Amino acid sequence: AQTVTQSQPEMSVQEAETVTLSCTYDTSESDYYLFWYKQPPSRQMILVIRQEAYKQQNATENRFSVNFQKAAKSFSLKISDSQLGDAAMYFCAYRDQTGANNLFFGTGTRLTVIP
Amino acid sequence: KAGVTQTPRYLIKTRGQQVTLSCSPISGHRSVSWYQQTPGQGLQFLFEYFSETQRNKGNFPGRFSGRQFSNSRSEMNVSTLELGDSALYLCASSLATGVPGNEQFFGPGTRLTVL
């Protein structure tokens, strides 16, 4: 089974600064999808950004970007110009190439934004 | 468009009882996946339903079951509850299954407490 590892249980960042959350994964497949999800306190989990392994270009969504290193099986999330609303649990997730709707999640990183 | 809804939001049961949780997907979505979220095990996939058929199943005992109706609404049932079943149960809906880049939209979850 695929495993996803998030080695930073907690991170903090000053408002307006940049923070990077780490994620590594283990797979023998060549094509797959990777996701970052955000789960604010007591609120629904939402998709932040997704990356297809087949595409070499790193995905970007406004202030959120990823650093995808396929050979190293690394998928980090960079949040620029951090805002108070970015405070949440962030989960890295993997989906295999079959497209089955079962995601393998990491254990999450709790991000605190300091005003 | 209304999001994914889950009922009830909170539930308290005692060991040995059974419980049924409900999930209504976004209109037009035909795939519903269920996840269990606990502090110890993180987010784990339970099963996925598409067109009233179970398509994928995670590594959970047979006490966990589900079904999907013709209107795509889904229920999951846990029989003979154990203390370890206390968790946040999340459902996620998506348009289809087998599409790797498909986005899953999560509901707010049902928090089950087993006493």
PDB file of C-alpha atoms in Angstrom, chain A residues 33 35 37 39 44-45 47 50 91 95 97-103 105, chain B residues 31 33 35 37 45 48 56 94 96 98 100-104 106-108:
ATOM      1  CA  TYR A  33      -1.970  12.299  -8.436  1.00  0.00           C
ATOM      2  CA  PHE A  35      -3.056  16.623  -3.407  1.00  0.00           C
ATOM      3  CA  TYR A  37      -6.021  19.477   1.466  1.00  0.00           C
ATOM      4  CA  GLN A  39      -8.946  21.369   7.110  1.00  0.00           C
ATOM      5  CA  GLN A  44     -14.867  21.152   5.994  1.00  0.00           C
ATOM      6  CA  MET A  45     -11.769  19.895   4.273  1.00  0.00           C
ATOM      7  CA  LEU A  47      -8.696  21.001  -1.845  1.00  0.00           C
ATOM      8  CA  ARG A  50      -3.263  19.049  -7.027  1.00  0.00           C
ATOM      9  CA  PHE A  91      -2.990  17.005   4.656  1.00  0.00           C
ATOM     10  CA  ARG A  95      -4.276   8.803  -5.439  1.00  0.00           C
ATOM     11  CA  GLN A  97      -3.503   5.987 -11.532  1.00  0.00           C
ATOM     12  CA  THR A  98      -6.687   3.937 -11.515  1.00  0.00           C
ATOM     13  CA  GLY A  99      -8.515   7.037 -10.395  1.00  0.00           C
ATOM     14  CA  ALA A 100     -10.325   5.162  -7.667  1.00  0.00           C
ATOM     15  CA  ASN A 101     -11.684   7.629  -5.182  1.00  0.00           C
ATOM     16  CA  ASN A 102      -9.658   6.374  -2.262  1.00  0.00           C
ATOM     17  CA  LEU A 103      -7.018   8.771  -1.102  1.00  0.00           C
ATOM     18  CA  PHE A 105      -3.444  10.644   3.512  1.00  0.00           C
TER      19      PHE A 105
ATOM     20  CA  SER B  31     -19.456   8.773  -6.311  1.00  0.00           C
ATOM     21  CA  SER B  33     -16.397   7.822  -0.474  1.00  0.00           C
ATOM     22  CA  TYR B  35     -13.226   8.098   5.524  1.00  0.00           C
ATOM     23  CA  GLN B  37     -10.482  10.328  10.943  1.00  0.00           C
ATOM     24  CA  PHE B  45     -10.427   5.180   3.566  1.00  0.00           C
ATOM     25  CA  GLU B  48     -16.440   4.062  -2.154  1.00  0.00           C
ATOM     26  CA  ASN B  56     -13.440   0.049  -3.488  1.00  0.00           C
ATOM     27  CA  SER B  94     -17.181  13.426  -6.797  1.00  0.00           C
ATOM     28  CA  ALA B  96     -17.290   9.960 -11.218  1.00  0.00           C
ATOM     29  CA  GLY B  98     -11.880   6.091 -12.307  1.00  0.00           C
ATOM     30  CA  PRO B 100      -7.478  10.261 -11.611  1.00  0.00           C
ATOM     31  CA  GLY B 101      -7.678  14.044 -11.534  1.00  0.00           C
ATOM     32  CA  ASN B 102     -11.205  14.037 -10.179  1.00  0.00           C
ATOM     33  CA  GLU B 103     -11.720  16.356  -7.222  1.00  0.00           C
ATOM     34  CA  GLN B 104     -13.407  15.028  -4.123  1.00  0.00           C
ATOM     35  CA  PHE B 106     -15.760  16.683   1.568  1.00  0.00           C
ATOM     36  CA  GLY B 107     -18.655  17.051   3.935  1.00  0.00           C
ATOM     37  CA  PRO B 108     -18.420  18.494   7.465  1.00  0.00           C
TER      38      PRO B 108
END
